[in-house]
Amino acid sequence: MIKADKPVDEALRLQTLHEYKVLDTLTEREFDDLTKIASFICQTPVALITLIGEDRQWHKSRIGTDIQQVPRDLAFCSHTILSDETMIVTDFTKDVRFHDHPLVTEGPCARFYAGAPLITPSGMRIGSLCVLDFAPRDLNPDQIEALESLARQVVVLLEMRLSLTRLEESRLAAIEATNEANRAVKIKTEFLANISHEIRTPMNGIIGMTQVMLDGNVQPEDRGRVEIIRDCGRTLLSLINDILDFSKLESGNVEFESQPFDLHAAARGTIELFKPLAAQKNLDIELSIDPEMPSWYAGDVTRVTQVLTNLLSNAIKFTSSGKIEVTIDSLIESLSSEHHLVHVTVKDSGIGIPVELQDRLFLSFSQVDASITRRFGGTGLGLAICRSLCENMGGR
């Protein structure tokens, strides 16, 4: 018996084989079907799909034998993978390589073999589709061509199997990444909720006590300092609220109500709250509502006023003189007969935003100019929160 040499590209061949992740897998009907067809076409009792590993020949599919694997040194297919051509041995007893082979001299005594190599798209020969018989014989050209065609189909199945395996791995990795991200968001949200509560409680106390002092007999020389403490506390509380709101929106933990509310009254009430702040900067706030608009709508009045509050807060912050105009009207475009788009515009005479920077307006933790942050402060979350709230309520 003559042992087969190893291919010159053996290391790469083995790497390619292992990439298919098919060794030691369960039987699969698609492969068994090809083996049965090969046995039928070649009229042989035995047909195998073999894969040549480092030290063994393993059978992905087998017809007519119970042998799952054999040592590589005893594998007929170890010779087949040395060439791209189909290897045919009409009579093992007359072939110097196999005449004293244990499978030829013992047991069922194999006599005939034909194997078409399994050639991958990269040119690696990883095994074969082979047929065996216990009597000397040969294949005609049509049978050889059919065997080679079936061998190519085995490789196609292996490629499809590999693609499906990779897709499944990607899917599972994506699920795990999503779960991990959700866990991280949940932890972050819980942390922010806890820490904001711990900060809000004393901060509200500080703001409340400073207001009590300002309403009392605070000394004139101390009033300015107390007002600074109160205003800083309010600013810090506003920042905490923004961060917590954004975190909840980002994690999808905000619930939206749908209750009847008077949009006109909600808008007027929100503007009234801002008039004292605007008056400190000599700013006028004007409200214009389309008289043809209905007054009552179903939605989340708290979130609607939150959006308007953020827009008004920005307008006052970045406007040093002039006025702020709030316009509310209906868009011609409607979502349905029962759902309408309301158009809210807040226009100010402030510092403005360059056209080339406007695409950053709704990015979280972003302001269009670093100097703005230094001058006016803020988290850069206000408009991002507005956008998320609007989108969650079906707007934009």
Coordinates of N, CA and C in Angstrom, one line a residue, residues 304-387:
V304 N -46.7 68.2 24.9 CA -46.8 69.3 24.0 C -46.3 70.6 24.6
T305 N -46.7 70.9 25.8 CA -46.2 72.1 26.5 C -44.7 72.1 26.8
Q306 N -44.2 70.8 27.0 CA -42.7 70.7 27.2 C -42.0 71.1 25.9
V307 N -42.5 70.7 24.8 CA -41.8 71.1 23.5 C -41.8 72.6 23.4
L308 N -43.0 73.2 23.6 CA -43.1 74.7 23.5 C -42.3 75.4 24.5
T309 N -42.2 74.8 25.7 CA -41.4 75.4 26.7 C -39.9 75.4 26.3
N310 N -39.4 74.3 25.8 CA -38.0 74.3 25.3 C -37.7 75.3 24.2
L311 N -38.7 75.4 23.3 CA -38.5 76.3 22.2 C -38.5 77.8 22.7
L312 N -39.4 78.1 23.6 CA -39.5 79.5 24.1 C -38.2 79.8 25.0
S313 N -37.8 78.8 25.8 CA -36.6 79.0 26.6 C -35.4 79.3 25.7
N314 N -35.2 78.5 24.6 CA -34.1 78.8 23.7 C -34.2 80.2 23.1
A315 N -35.5 80.6 22.7 CA -35.7 81.9 22.0 C -35.3 83.0 23.0
I316 N -35.7 82.9 24.2 CA -35.4 84.0 25.2 C -33.9 84.0 25.5
K317 N -33.3 82.8 25.6 CA -31.9 82.7 26.0 C -31.0 83.4 24.9
F318 N -31.3 83.2 23.6 CA -30.5 83.6 22.6 C -30.9 84.9 21.9
T319 N -31.9 85.6 22.5 CA -32.4 86.9 22.0 C -32.1 88.0 23.0
S320 N -31.4 89.0 22.6 CA -31.1 90.1 23.5 C -32.0 91.3 23.3
S321 N -32.7 91.4 22.2 CA -33.6 92.5 22.0 C -34.6 92.1 20.9
G322 N -35.7 92.8 20.9 CA -36.7 92.6 19.8 C -37.9 91.8 20.4
K323 N -38.3 90.8 19.7 CA -39.5 90.1 20.1 C -39.5 88.6 19.7
I324 N -40.4 87.8 20.3 CA -40.5 86.4 19.9 C -41.9 86.2 19.5
E325 N -42.1 85.6 18.3 CA -43.4 85.3 17.7 C -43.7 83.8 17.7
V326 N -44.8 83.5 18.3 CA -45.3 82.1 18.3 C -46.5 82.0 17.4
T327 N -46.4 81.1 16.4 CA -47.6 81.0 15.5 C -48.0 79.5 15.5
I328 N -49.3 79.3 15.6 CA -49.9 78.0 15.6 C -51.0 77.9 14.5
D329 N -50.8 77.0 13.6 CA -51.9 76.8 12.6 C -51.9 75.4 12.1
S330 N -52.8 75.0 11.3 CA -53.0 73.6 10.8 C -52.3 73.5 9.5
L331 N -51.6 72.4 9.3 CA -51.0 72.1 8.0 C -52.1 71.5 7.1
I332 N -52.0 71.8 5.8 CA -52.9 71.2 4.9 C -52.8 69.7 4.9
E333 N -51.5 69.2 5.0 CA -51.3 67.8 5.1 C -51.8 67.2 6.4
S334 N -52.6 66.1 6.3 CA -53.2 65.5 7.5 C -52.9 64.0 7.4
L335 N -52.7 63.4 8.6 CA -52.4 62.0 8.7 C -53.6 61.2 8.4
S336 N -54.8 61.6 8.8 CA -56.0 60.9 8.5 C -57.2 61.9 8.9
S337 N -58.4 61.4 8.7 CA -59.6 62.2 9.0 C -59.6 62.6 10.5
E338 N -59.0 61.8 11.4 CA -59.1 62.0 12.8 C -57.7 62.5 13.4
H339 N -56.7 62.5 12.6 CA -55.4 62.9 13.0 C -54.9 64.0 12.2
H340 N -54.6 65.2 12.8 CA -54.2 66.3 12.1 C -52.8 66.8 12.6
L341 N -52.0 67.4 11.6 CA -50.7 67.9 12.0 C -50.9 69.4 12.3
V342 N -50.5 69.8 13.5 CA -50.5 71.2 14.0 C -49.1 71.8 13.8
H343 N -49.1 72.9 13.2 CA -47.8 73.5 12.9 C -47.5 74.6 13.9
V344 N -46.4 74.4 14.7 CA -46.0 75.4 15.7 C -44.7 76.0 15.3
T345 N -44.7 77.4 15.2 CA -43.5 78.1 14.9 C -43.1 79.0 16.0
V346 N -41.9 79.0 16.4 CA -41.3 79.9 17.4 C -40.2 80.7 16.7
K347 N -40.4 82.0 16.4 CA -39.5 82.8 15.7 C -39.0 83.9 16.6
D348 N -37.7 84.1 16.6 CA -37.1 85.2 17.4 C -36.2 86.1 16.6
S349 N -35.7 87.1 17.2 CA -34.8 88.1 16.5 C -33.4 87.9 17.2
G350 N -33.1 86.7 17.5 CA -31.8 86.5 18.2 C -30.6 86.3 17.3
I351 N -29.6 85.6 17.8 CA -28.3 85.6 17.1 C -28.3 84.8 15.8
G352 N -29.3 83.9 15.6 CA -29.4 83.1 14.4 C -28.4 82.0 14.3
I353 N -28.6 81.2 13.3 CA -27.7 80.0 13.1 C -27.3 79.9 11.7
P354 N -26.0 79.9 11.4 CA -25.5 79.8 10.0 C -26.1 78.5 9.3
V355 N -26.4 78.7 8.0 CA -27.0 77.6 7.3 C -26.1 76.3 7.4
E356 N -24.8 76.5 7.3 CA -23.9 75.3 7.2 C -23.9 74.5 8.6
L357 N -24.4 75.1 9.6 CA -24.4 74.5 10.9 C -25.8 74.0 11.4
Q358 N -26.8 74.3 10.6 CA -28.1 73.9 11.0 C -28.4 72.4 11.1
D359 N -27.6 71.6 10.4 CA -27.8 70.2 10.5 C -27.4 69.6 11.8
R360 N -26.8 70.4 12.7 CA -26.4 70.0 14.0 C -27.4 70.3 15.1
L361 N -28.5 71.0 14.6 CA -29.4 71.6 15.6 C -30.0 70.5 16.5
F362 N -30.4 69.4 15.9 CA -31.1 68.4 16.7 C -30.3 67.2 17.2
L363 N -28.9 67.4 17.1 CA -28.0 66.4 17.7 C -27.9 66.5 19.2
S364 N -27.9 65.4 19.9 CA -27.8 65.4 21.3 C -26.5 65.9 21.8
F365 N -26.5 66.6 22.9 CA -25.3 67.2 23.5 C -24.5 68.0 22.5
S366 N -25.2 68.7 21.6 CA -24.5 69.5 20.6 C -25.1 70.9 20.5
Q367 N -24.2 71.9 20.4 CA -24.5 73.2 20.1 C -23.7 73.7 18.9
V368 N -24.3 74.6 18.2 CA -23.7 74.9 16.9 C -22.3 75.6 17.0
D369 N -22.0 76.1 18.2 CA -20.8 76.8 18.3 C -20.3 76.7 19.8
A370 N -19.1 76.3 20.0 CA -18.6 76.1 21.4 C -18.7 77.4 22.2
S371 N -18.5 78.6 21.5 CA -18.6 79.8 22.2 C -20.0 80.1 22.8
I372 N -21.0 79.5 22.1 CA -22.4 79.6 22.6 C -22.5 78.9 24.0
T373 N -21.9 77.8 24.1 CA -22.0 77.0 25.3 C -21.3 77.8 26.4
R374 N -20.1 78.4 26.1 CA -19.5 79.2 27.2 C -20.3 80.4 27.6
R375 N -20.9 81.0 26.6 CA -21.7 82.3 26.9 C -23.0 82.0 27.5
F376 N -23.8 81.0 26.9 CA -25.2 80.8 27.4 C -25.4 79.6 28.2
G377 N -24.4 78.7 28.2 CA -24.6 77.4 29.0 C -25.5 76.5 28.3
G378 N -25.9 75.5 29.0 CA -26.9 74.5 28.5 C -26.2 73.2 28.2
T379 N -27.0 72.1 28.0 CA -26.5 70.8 27.8 C -26.5 70.4 26.3
G380 N -27.2 71.2 25.5 CA -27.3 70.9 24.1 C -28.3 69.8 23.8
L381 N -29.2 69.6 24.8 CA -30.2 68.5 24.7 C -31.6 69.0 24.4
G382 N -31.9 70.3 24.5 CA -33.2 70.9 24.4 C -33.9 70.5 23.1
L383 N -33.2 70.8 22.0 CA -33.9 70.6 20.7 C -33.9 69.1 20.4
A384 N -32.9 68.3 20.9 CA -32.9 66.9 20.7 C -34.1 66.3 21.4
I385 N -34.4 66.8 22.6 CA -35.6 66.3 23.3 C -36.9 66.7 22.6
C386 N -36.9 67.9 22.0 CA -38.1 68.4 21.3 C -38.3 67.5 20.1
R387 N -37.3 67.2 19.4 CA -37.4 66.3 18.2 C -37.9 64.9 18.6

